[in-house]
Amino acid sequence: MSEEKFDLIFKGELAKGVELAIAKKNIAQLFKINAEKVDALFSGKAVVLKRGLNADAANKYRVAIKKAGALVDLAINQPVQTRGKASFGEAPSASSQVTAPGAIPGTIPGTQSSVPTTAAAQKEASVAEQSSSGLTIAPAGSDLLQPSERAALPEVEVNTSAISLRENDGNLLDDSEYTQQPEVDFSFDEYDLAEPGADVLKPEERKKVTAVAVDTSGLEMGNLGENLAPPKKPAPAPPDTSGISLE
């Protein structure tokens, strides 16, 4: 079973927190291309940077471009009919494609993971048209939709003419907006105040408690100063050691 191959697709997406001008500058230095060709890369159209890369080489491309401030997609390579081809820089000859000793195949010229071979090899950055498969693998954390693919919500005009702001101080409601409770007339003619120290309840208002007969015939009072606890047992006498002598 042959090893699965990937196409490297560039859509001009930026890495998180990277400005467009910084990403363009880094990509230009990475691929050794001029500003016009960098602008073509960031036009928003998907282009294939490389075809038929193995997983290790494709991942090295992705990491190097992400360090430069941009994102690329990895799509499974499928044989398609190429309609045209554009090239950034001179077309590399057969001799320029020979990998220098110690170089890692599939890496981008100008990165720390590659060893420059010739001037033509350093300028090589082939860009082909978009693959007809339409399938790509987006890097983790990237947006799945392009700005042009997002649904444009129509602007809604909200009439705020009836809305006003109050000052910082004061109540939010006017006095006329509060619910008015009707006044209640209370009569206290049947109430009076007792004198200080007087019983608040009348004798007939008190709860009657029935006395309980308790049998105390088995109880008796001790004499004044008498010990109520039972007497303690006397301590045992010390042992008799008269029959013991030391030689």
PDB file of C-alpha atoms in Angstrom:
ATOM      1  CA  MET A   1       0.000   0.000   0.000  1.00  0.00           C
ATOM      2  CA  SER A   2       1.466   3.333  -1.100  1.00  0.00           C
ATOM      3  CA  GLU A   3       1.977   6.172   1.384  1.00  0.00           C
ATOM      4  CA  GLU A   4      -0.814   8.747   1.446  1.00  0.00           C
ATOM      5  CA  LYS A   5       0.087  12.024  -0.255  1.00  0.00           C
ATOM      6  CA  PHE A   6      -1.109  15.555   0.488  1.00  0.00           C
ATOM      7  CA  ASP A   7      -1.511  18.817  -1.422  1.00  0.00           C
ATOM      8  CA  LEU A   8      -0.522  22.087   0.262  1.00  0.00           C
ATOM      9  CA  ILE A   9      -3.310  24.662  -0.294  1.00  0.00           C
ATOM     10  CA  PHE A  10      -2.825  28.343   0.567  1.00  0.00           C
ATOM     11  CA  LYS A  11      -5.846  30.651   0.974  1.00  0.00           C
ATOM     12  CA  GLY A  12      -4.216  33.733   2.456  1.00  0.00           C
ATOM     13  CA  GLU A  13      -5.481  33.068   5.986  1.00  0.00           C
ATOM     14  CA  LEU A  14      -3.576  34.687   8.837  1.00  0.00           C
ATOM     15  CA  ALA A  15      -2.456  33.026  12.049  1.00  0.00           C
ATOM     16  CA  LYS A  16      -4.114  34.257  15.217  1.00  0.00           C
ATOM     17  CA  GLY A  17      -2.795  37.637  16.382  1.00  0.00           C
ATOM     18  CA  VAL A  18      -0.655  38.263  13.259  1.00  0.00           C
ATOM     19  CA  GLU A  19      -1.164  41.410  11.165  1.00  0.00           C
ATOM     20  CA  LEU A  20      -1.436  41.157   7.390  1.00  0.00           C
ATOM     21  CA  ALA A  21       1.600  43.363   6.720  1.00  0.00           C
ATOM     22  CA  ILE A  22       3.800  41.274   9.034  1.00  0.00           C
ATOM     23  CA  ALA A  23       2.617  38.002   7.460  1.00  0.00           C
ATOM     24  CA  LYS A  24       3.275  39.303   3.924  1.00  0.00           C
ATOM     25  CA  LYS A  25       6.774  40.416   4.890  1.00  0.00           C
ATOM     26  CA  ASN A  26       7.596  37.036   6.454  1.00  0.00           C
ATOM     27  CA  ILE A  27       6.168  35.048   3.522  1.00  0.00           C
ATOM     28  CA  ALA A  28       8.180  37.172   1.070  1.00  0.00           C
ATOM     29  CA  GLN A  29      11.363  36.419   3.008  1.00  0.00           C
ATOM     30  CA  LEU A  30      10.473  32.733   3.349  1.00  0.00           C
ATOM     31  CA  PHE A  31       9.821  32.140  -0.364  1.00  0.00           C
ATOM     32  CA  LYS A  32      12.244  34.808  -1.680  1.00  0.00           C
ATOM     33  CA  ILE A  33       9.514  36.481  -3.776  1.00  0.00           C
ATOM     34  CA  ASN A  34       8.629  40.117  -4.467  1.00  0.00           C
ATOM     35  CA  ALA A  35       5.671  42.101  -3.127  1.00  0.00           C
ATOM     36  CA  GLU A  36       3.555  41.594  -6.270  1.00  0.00           C
ATOM     37  CA  LYS A  37       3.720  37.820  -5.965  1.00  0.00           C
ATOM     38  CA  VAL A  38       3.020  38.007  -2.227  1.00  0.00           C
ATOM     39  CA  ASP A  39      -0.134  40.055  -2.925  1.00  0.00           C
ATOM     40  CA  ALA A  40      -1.222  37.348  -5.381  1.00  0.00           C
ATOM     41  CA  LEU A  41      -0.891  34.744  -2.638  1.00  0.00           C
ATOM     42  CA  PHE A  42      -3.040  36.823  -0.250  1.00  0.00           C
ATOM     43  CA  SER A  43      -5.756  37.579  -2.837  1.00  0.00           C
ATOM     44  CA  GLY A  44      -8.182  35.224  -1.058  1.00  0.00           C
ATOM     45  CA  LYS A  45      -8.201  32.585  -3.794  1.00  0.00           C
ATOM     46  CA  ALA A  46      -7.106  29.069  -2.927  1.00  0.00           C
ATOM     47  CA  VAL A  47      -3.919  27.987  -4.700  1.00  0.00           C
ATOM     48  CA  VAL A  48      -1.910  24.791  -4.440  1.00  0.00           C
ATOM     49  CA  LEU A  49       1.647  25.436  -3.295  1.00  0.00           C
ATOM     50  CA  LYS A  50       2.819  21.831  -3.482  1.00  0.00           C
ATOM     51  CA  ARG A  51       1.346  18.525  -4.638  1.00  0.00           C
ATOM     52  CA  GLY A  52       2.005  14.941  -3.613  1.00  0.00           C
ATOM     53  CA  LEU A  53       3.856  15.583  -0.336  1.00  0.00           C
ATOM     54  CA  ASN A  54       4.170  12.876   2.271  1.00  0.00           C
ATOM     55  CA  ALA A  55       2.767  13.547   5.735  1.00  0.00           C
ATOM     56  CA  ASP A  56       6.127  14.534   7.254  1.00  0.00           C
ATOM     57  CA  ALA A  57       7.052  16.981   4.493  1.00  0.00           C
ATOM     58  CA  ALA A  58       3.544  18.475   4.374  1.00  0.00           C
ATOM     59  CA  ASN A  59       3.600  19.068   8.116  1.00  0.00           C
ATOM     60  CA  LYS A  60       7.023  20.770   7.881  1.00  0.00           C
ATOM     61  CA  TYR A  61       5.600  23.144   5.268  1.00  0.00           C
ATOM     62  CA  ARG A  62       2.587  23.878   7.462  1.00  0.00           C
ATOM     63  CA  VAL A  63       4.698  24.611  10.552  1.00  0.00           C
ATOM     64  CA  ALA A  64       7.149  26.846   8.676  1.00  0.00           C
ATOM     65  CA  ILE A  65       4.363  28.893   7.053  1.00  0.00           C
ATOM     66  CA  LYS A  66       2.524  29.207  10.372  1.00  0.00           C
ATOM     67  CA  LYS A  67       5.684  30.574  11.994  1.00  0.00           C
ATOM     68  CA  ALA A  68       5.699  33.171   9.215  1.00  0.00           C
ATOM     69  CA  GLY A  69       2.178  34.235  10.258  1.00  0.00           C
ATOM     70  CA  ALA A  70      -0.092  32.425   7.768  1.00  0.00           C
ATOM     71  CA  LEU A  71      -2.124  29.216   7.640  1.00  0.00           C
ATOM     72  CA  VAL A  72      -2.276  26.488   5.001  1.00  0.00           C
ATOM     73  CA  ASP A  73      -4.636  23.557   4.471  1.00  0.00           C
ATOM     74  CA  LEU A  74      -3.589  19.964   3.828  1.00  0.00           C
ATOM     75  CA  ALA A  75      -5.795  18.147   1.296  1.00  0.00           C
ATOM     76  CA  ILE A  76      -5.494  14.490   0.348  1.00  0.00           C
ATOM     77  CA  ASN A  77      -3.810  14.342  -3.054  1.00  0.00           C
ATOM     78  CA  GLN A  78      -6.008  13.140  -5.878  1.00  0.00           C
ATOM     79  CA  PRO A  79      -4.857  12.924  -9.519  1.00  0.00           C
ATOM     80  CA  VAL A  80      -6.465  15.808 -11.432  1.00  0.00           C
ATOM     81  CA  GLN A  81      -5.958  17.315 -14.858  1.00  0.00           C
ATOM     82  CA  THR A  82      -3.893  20.480 -14.520  1.00  0.00           C
ATOM     83  CA  ARG A  83      -5.221  23.345 -16.634  1.00  0.00           C
ATOM     84  CA  GLY A  84      -2.387  25.728 -16.052  1.00  0.00           C
ATOM     85  CA  LYS A  85       0.579  26.470 -13.863  1.00  0.00           C
ATOM     86  CA  ALA A  86       2.051  29.657 -12.497  1.00  0.00           C
ATOM     87  CA  SER A  87       5.524  29.915 -11.044  1.00  0.00           C
ATOM     88  CA  PHE A  88       7.062  32.349  -8.552  1.00  0.00           C
ATOM     89  CA  GLY A  89      10.650  32.650  -9.748  1.00  0.00           C
ATOM     90  CA  GLU A  90      12.605  30.674 -12.304  1.00  0.00           C
ATOM     91  CA  ALA A  91      11.659  27.116 -13.183  1.00  0.00           C
ATOM     92  CA  PRO A  92      14.178  24.825 -11.490  1.00  0.00           C
ATOM     93  CA  SER A  93      16.315  22.668 -13.727  1.00  0.00           C
ATOM     94  CA  ALA A  94      17.013  19.000 -13.121  1.00  0.00           C
ATOM     95  CA  SER A  95      20.369  19.848 -11.573  1.00  0.00           C
ATOM     96  CA  SER A  96      18.831  22.430  -9.223  1.00  0.00           C
ATOM     97  CA  GLN A  97      16.410  19.847  -7.812  1.00  0.00           C
ATOM     98  CA  VAL A  98      19.226  17.725  -6.380  1.00  0.00           C
ATOM     99  CA  THR A  99      19.031  17.831  -2.582  1.00  0.00           C
ATOM    100  CA  ALA A 100      22.162  19.114  -0.910  1.00  0.00           C
ATOM    101  CA  PRO A 101      23.842  16.866   1.661  1.00  0.00           C
ATOM    102  CA  GLY A 102      22.048  17.160   5.025  1.00  0.00           C
ATOM    103  CA  ALA A 103      18.916  18.810   3.542  1.00  0.00           C
ATOM    104  CA  ILE A 104      15.479  17.490   4.527  1.00  0.00           C
ATOM    105  CA  PRO A 105      13.295  16.616   1.491  1.00  0.00           C
ATOM    106  CA  GLY A 106      10.001  18.557   1.296  1.00  0.00           C
ATOM    107  CA  THR A 107      11.130  21.594   3.343  1.00  0.00           C
ATOM    108  CA  ILE A 108      10.783  25.233   2.321  1.00  0.00           C
ATOM    109  CA  PRO A 109      13.912  27.030   1.039  1.00  0.00           C
ATOM    110  CA  GLY A 110      15.101  29.646   3.504  1.00  0.00           C
ATOM    111  CA  THR A 111      13.881  27.892   6.660  1.00  0.00           C
ATOM    112  CA  GLN A 112      16.081  26.463   9.380  1.00  0.00           C
ATOM    113  CA  SER A 113      15.067  22.921   8.393  1.00  0.00           C
ATOM    114  CA  SER A 114      16.521  23.182   4.860  1.00  0.00           C
ATOM    115  CA  VAL A 115      19.991  23.576   3.332  1.00  0.00           C
ATOM    116  CA  PRO A 116      20.176  25.995   0.328  1.00  0.00           C
ATOM    117  CA  THR A 117      21.444  24.338  -2.858  1.00  0.00           C
ATOM    118  CA  THR A 118      21.480  26.824  -5.731  1.00  0.00           C
ATOM    119  CA  ALA A 119      20.079  30.301  -6.362  1.00  0.00           C
ATOM    120  CA  ALA A 120      17.378  28.831  -8.585  1.00  0.00           C
ATOM    121  CA  ALA A 121      16.316  26.344  -5.905  1.00  0.00           C
ATOM    122  CA  GLN A 122      15.986  29.122  -3.311  1.00  0.00           C
ATOM    123  CA  LYS A 123      13.648  31.120  -5.603  1.00  0.00           C
ATOM    124  CA  GLU A 124      11.472  28.105  -6.451  1.00  0.00           C
ATOM    125  CA  ALA A 125       7.941  28.348  -5.032  1.00  0.00           C
ATOM    126  CA  SER A 126       5.563  26.801  -7.503  1.00  0.00           C
ATOM    127  CA  VAL A 127       1.878  27.752  -7.237  1.00  0.00           C
ATOM    128  CA  ALA A 128      -0.661  25.671  -9.203  1.00  0.00           C
ATOM    129  CA  GLU A 129      -4.421  26.170  -9.501  1.00  0.00           C
ATOM    130  CA  GLN A 130      -6.909  24.917  -6.943  1.00  0.00           C
ATOM    131  CA  SER A 131      -7.473  21.182  -6.752  1.00  0.00           C
ATOM    132  CA  SER A 132     -10.838  20.039  -8.113  1.00  0.00           C
ATOM    133  CA  SER A 133     -11.360  17.694  -5.161  1.00  0.00           C
ATOM    134  CA  GLY A 134     -12.716  20.534  -3.004  1.00  0.00           C
ATOM    135  CA  LEU A 135     -11.640  18.745   0.201  1.00  0.00           C
ATOM    136  CA  THR A 136      -9.154  20.281   2.601  1.00  0.00           C
ATOM    137  CA  ILE A 137      -8.000  19.691   6.176  1.00  0.00           C
ATOM    138  CA  ALA A 138      -8.064  22.907   8.186  1.00  0.00           C
ATOM    139  CA  PRO A 139      -5.497  23.349  10.988  1.00  0.00           C
ATOM    140  CA  ALA A 140      -6.794  23.047  14.544  1.00  0.00           C
ATOM    141  CA  GLY A 141      -8.318  26.301  15.790  1.00  0.00           C
ATOM    142  CA  SER A 142      -8.829  27.894  12.351  1.00  0.00           C
ATOM    143  CA  ASP A 143     -12.137  29.174  10.960  1.00  0.00           C
ATOM    144  CA  LEU A 144     -13.893  26.650   8.720  1.00  0.00           C
ATOM    145  CA  LEU A 145     -15.679  29.306   6.649  1.00  0.00           C
ATOM    146  CA  GLN A 146     -14.146  32.013   4.506  1.00  0.00           C
ATOM    147  CA  PRO A 147     -15.491  35.575   4.952  1.00  0.00           C
ATOM    148  CA  SER A 148     -17.286  35.242   1.594  1.00  0.00           C
ATOM    149  CA  GLU A 149     -18.975  32.023   2.778  1.00  0.00           C
ATOM    150  CA  ARG A 150     -20.495  33.521   5.894  1.00  0.00           C
ATOM    151  CA  ALA A 151     -24.157  34.537   5.863  1.00  0.00           C
ATOM    152  CA  ALA A 152     -24.502  38.316   5.704  1.00  0.00           C
ATOM    153  CA  LEU A 153     -27.133  39.438   8.200  1.00  0.00           C
ATOM    154  CA  PRO A 154     -29.125  42.485   7.076  1.00  0.00           C
ATOM    155  CA  GLU A 155     -28.865  45.556   9.241  1.00  0.00           C
ATOM    156  CA  VAL A 156     -31.950  46.192  11.361  1.00  0.00           C
ATOM    157  CA  GLU A 157     -33.055  49.730  12.050  1.00  0.00           C
ATOM    158  CA  VAL A 158     -34.401  50.017  15.592  1.00  0.00           C
ATOM    159  CA  ASN A 159     -36.581  52.994  16.441  1.00  0.00           C
ATOM    160  CA  THR A 160     -35.240  54.392  19.717  1.00  0.00           C
ATOM    161  CA  SER A 161     -37.118  57.688  19.611  1.00  0.00           C
ATOM    162  CA  ALA A 162     -39.281  56.648  22.574  1.00  0.00           C
ATOM    163  CA  ILE A 163     -36.255  55.719  24.700  1.00  0.00           C
ATOM    164  CA  SER A 164     -34.472  58.264  26.865  1.00  0.00           C
ATOM    165  CA  LEU A 165     -31.763  58.192  29.514  1.00  0.00           C
ATOM    166  CA  ARG A 166     -32.157  59.433  33.057  1.00  0.00           C
ATOM    167  CA  GLU A 167     -29.512  61.342  34.915  1.00  0.00           C
ATOM    168  CA  ASN A 168     -27.176  59.390  37.190  1.00  0.00           C
ATOM    169  CA  ASP A 169     -28.925  60.616  40.337  1.00  0.00           C
ATOM    170  CA  GLY A 170     -32.593  60.269  41.183  1.00  0.00           C
ATOM    171  CA  ASN A 171     -35.301  57.671  40.607  1.00  0.00           C
ATOM    172  CA  LEU A 172     -36.045  56.028  37.286  1.00  0.00           C
ATOM    173  CA  LEU A 173     -39.809  56.622  37.681  1.00  0.00           C
ATOM    174  CA  ASP A 174     -41.682  59.889  38.038  1.00  0.00           C
ATOM    175  CA  ASP A 175     -43.923  60.321  41.052  1.00  0.00           C
ATOM    176  CA  SER A 176     -46.982  59.918  38.833  1.00  0.00           C
ATOM    177  CA  GLU A 177     -45.697  56.528  37.607  1.00  0.00           C
ATOM    178  CA  TYR A 178     -45.649  54.913  41.042  1.00  0.00           C
ATOM    179  CA  THR A 179     -48.653  52.805  42.116  1.00  0.00           C
ATOM    180  CA  GLN A 180     -50.597  54.847  44.645  1.00  0.00           C
ATOM    181  CA  GLN A 181     -51.818  52.841  47.650  1.00  0.00           C
ATOM    182  CA  PRO A 182     -55.070  54.104  49.225  1.00  0.00           C
ATOM    183  CA  GLU A 183     -54.751  55.459  52.721  1.00  0.00           C
ATOM    184  CA  VAL A 184     -56.235  53.253  55.480  1.00  0.00           C
ATOM    185  CA  ASP A 185     -57.917  54.842  58.497  1.00  0.00           C
ATOM    186  CA  PHE A 186     -57.123  52.894  61.675  1.00  0.00           C
ATOM    187  CA  SER A 187     -59.099  53.400  64.900  1.00  0.00           C
ATOM    188  CA  PHE A 188     -57.290  52.782  68.200  1.00  0.00           C
ATOM    189  CA  ASP A 189     -60.170  53.749  70.519  1.00  0.00           C
ATOM    190  CA  GLU A 190     -60.490  50.232  71.946  1.00  0.00           C
ATOM    191  CA  TYR A 191     -56.797  50.014  72.783  1.00  0.00           C
ATOM    192  CA  ASP A 192     -55.093  51.387  75.917  1.00  0.00           C
ATOM    193  CA  LEU A 193     -51.675  51.141  77.573  1.00  0.00           C
ATOM    194  CA  ALA A 194     -51.065  49.393  80.901  1.00  0.00           C
ATOM    195  CA  GLU A 195     -48.998  51.042  83.595  1.00  0.00           C
ATOM    196  CA  PRO A 196     -45.336  50.005  83.879  1.00  0.00           C
ATOM    197  CA  GLY A 197     -45.038  46.773  85.925  1.00  0.00           C
ATOM    198  CA  ALA A 198     -48.716  45.907  85.607  1.00  0.00           C
ATOM    199  CA  ASP A 199     -49.854  42.473  84.456  1.00  0.00           C
ATOM    200  CA  VAL A 200     -50.702  42.617  80.794  1.00  0.00           C
ATOM    201  CA  LEU A 201     -53.096  39.677  81.086  1.00  0.00           C
ATOM    202  CA  LYS A 202     -56.151  39.605  83.272  1.00  0.00           C
ATOM    203  CA  PRO A 203     -56.622  36.617  85.619  1.00  0.00           C
ATOM    204  CA  GLU A 204     -59.346  35.173  83.392  1.00  0.00           C
ATOM    205  CA  GLU A 205     -57.032  35.526  80.382  1.00  0.00           C
ATOM    206  CA  ARG A 206     -54.288  33.405  81.881  1.00  0.00           C
ATOM    207  CA  LYS A 207     -53.967  29.714  81.074  1.00  0.00           C
ATOM    208  CA  LYS A 208     -54.877  27.534  84.024  1.00  0.00           C
ATOM    209  CA  VAL A 209     -52.253  24.886  84.873  1.00  0.00           C
ATOM    210  CA  THR A 210     -53.403  21.864  86.889  1.00  0.00           C
ATOM    211  CA  ALA A 211     -51.117  21.039  89.823  1.00  0.00           C
ATOM    212  CA  VAL A 212     -49.382  17.648  89.599  1.00  0.00           C
ATOM    213  CA  ALA A 213     -49.184  15.453  92.715  1.00  0.00           C
ATOM    214  CA  VAL A 214     -45.606  14.181  93.122  1.00  0.00           C
ATOM    215  CA  ASP A 215     -44.891  11.334  95.600  1.00  0.00           C
ATOM    216  CA  THR A 216     -41.873  12.427  97.684  1.00  0.00           C
ATOM    217  CA  SER A 217     -42.209   9.792 100.417  1.00  0.00           C
ATOM    218  CA  GLY A 218     -39.013   8.066  99.289  1.00  0.00           C
ATOM    219  CA  LEU A 219     -36.973  11.267  99.486  1.00  0.00           C
ATOM    220  CA  GLU A 220     -35.275  12.721 102.522  1.00  0.00           C
ATOM    221  CA  MET A 221     -33.057  15.709 103.171  1.00  0.00           C
ATOM    222  CA  GLY A 222     -29.484  15.283 104.306  1.00  0.00           C
ATOM    223  CA  ASN A 223     -28.132  17.108 107.346  1.00  0.00           C
ATOM    224  CA  LEU A 224     -26.391  20.400 106.876  1.00  0.00           C
ATOM    225  CA  GLY A 225     -22.760  19.767 105.881  1.00  0.00           C
ATOM    226  CA  GLU A 226     -23.332  16.065 105.360  1.00  0.00           C
ATOM    227  CA  ASN A 227     -21.465  14.419 102.492  1.00  0.00           C
ATOM    228  CA  LEU A 228     -24.086  13.419  99.930  1.00  0.00           C
ATOM    229  CA  ALA A 229     -21.778  11.026  98.056  1.00  0.00           C
ATOM    230  CA  PRO A 230     -21.276   7.484  99.383  1.00  0.00           C
ATOM    231  CA  PRO A 231     -18.124   7.059 101.530  1.00  0.00           C
ATOM    232  CA  LYS A 232     -14.981   6.083  99.671  1.00  0.00           C
ATOM    233  CA  LYS A 233     -13.314   2.712 100.335  1.00  0.00           C
ATOM    234  CA  PRO A 234     -10.149   3.024 102.477  1.00  0.00           C
ATOM    235  CA  ALA A 235      -6.853   2.668 100.674  1.00  0.00           C
ATOM    236  CA  PRO A 236      -5.262  -0.814 100.997  1.00  0.00           C
ATOM    237  CA  ALA A 237      -2.572  -1.210 103.685  1.00  0.00           C
ATOM    238  CA  PRO A 238       1.037  -1.297 102.506  1.00  0.00           C
ATOM    239  CA  PRO A 239       2.510  -4.806 102.161  1.00  0.00           C
ATOM    240  CA  ASP A 240       4.375  -6.343 105.108  1.00  0.00           C
ATOM    241  CA  THR A 241       8.091  -6.459 104.238  1.00  0.00           C
ATOM    242  CA  SER A 242       9.389  -7.535 107.651  1.00  0.00           C
ATOM    243  CA  GLY A 243      10.323 -11.003 106.362  1.00  0.00           C
ATOM    244  CA  ILE A 244      12.430  -9.615 103.540  1.00  0.00           C
ATOM    245  CA  SER A 245      16.139  -8.951 103.977  1.00  0.00           C
ATOM    246  CA  LEU A 246      18.989  -8.024 101.674  1.00  0.00           C
ATOM    247  CA  GLU A 247      22.199 -10.082 101.736  1.00  0.00           C
TER     248      GLU A 247
END
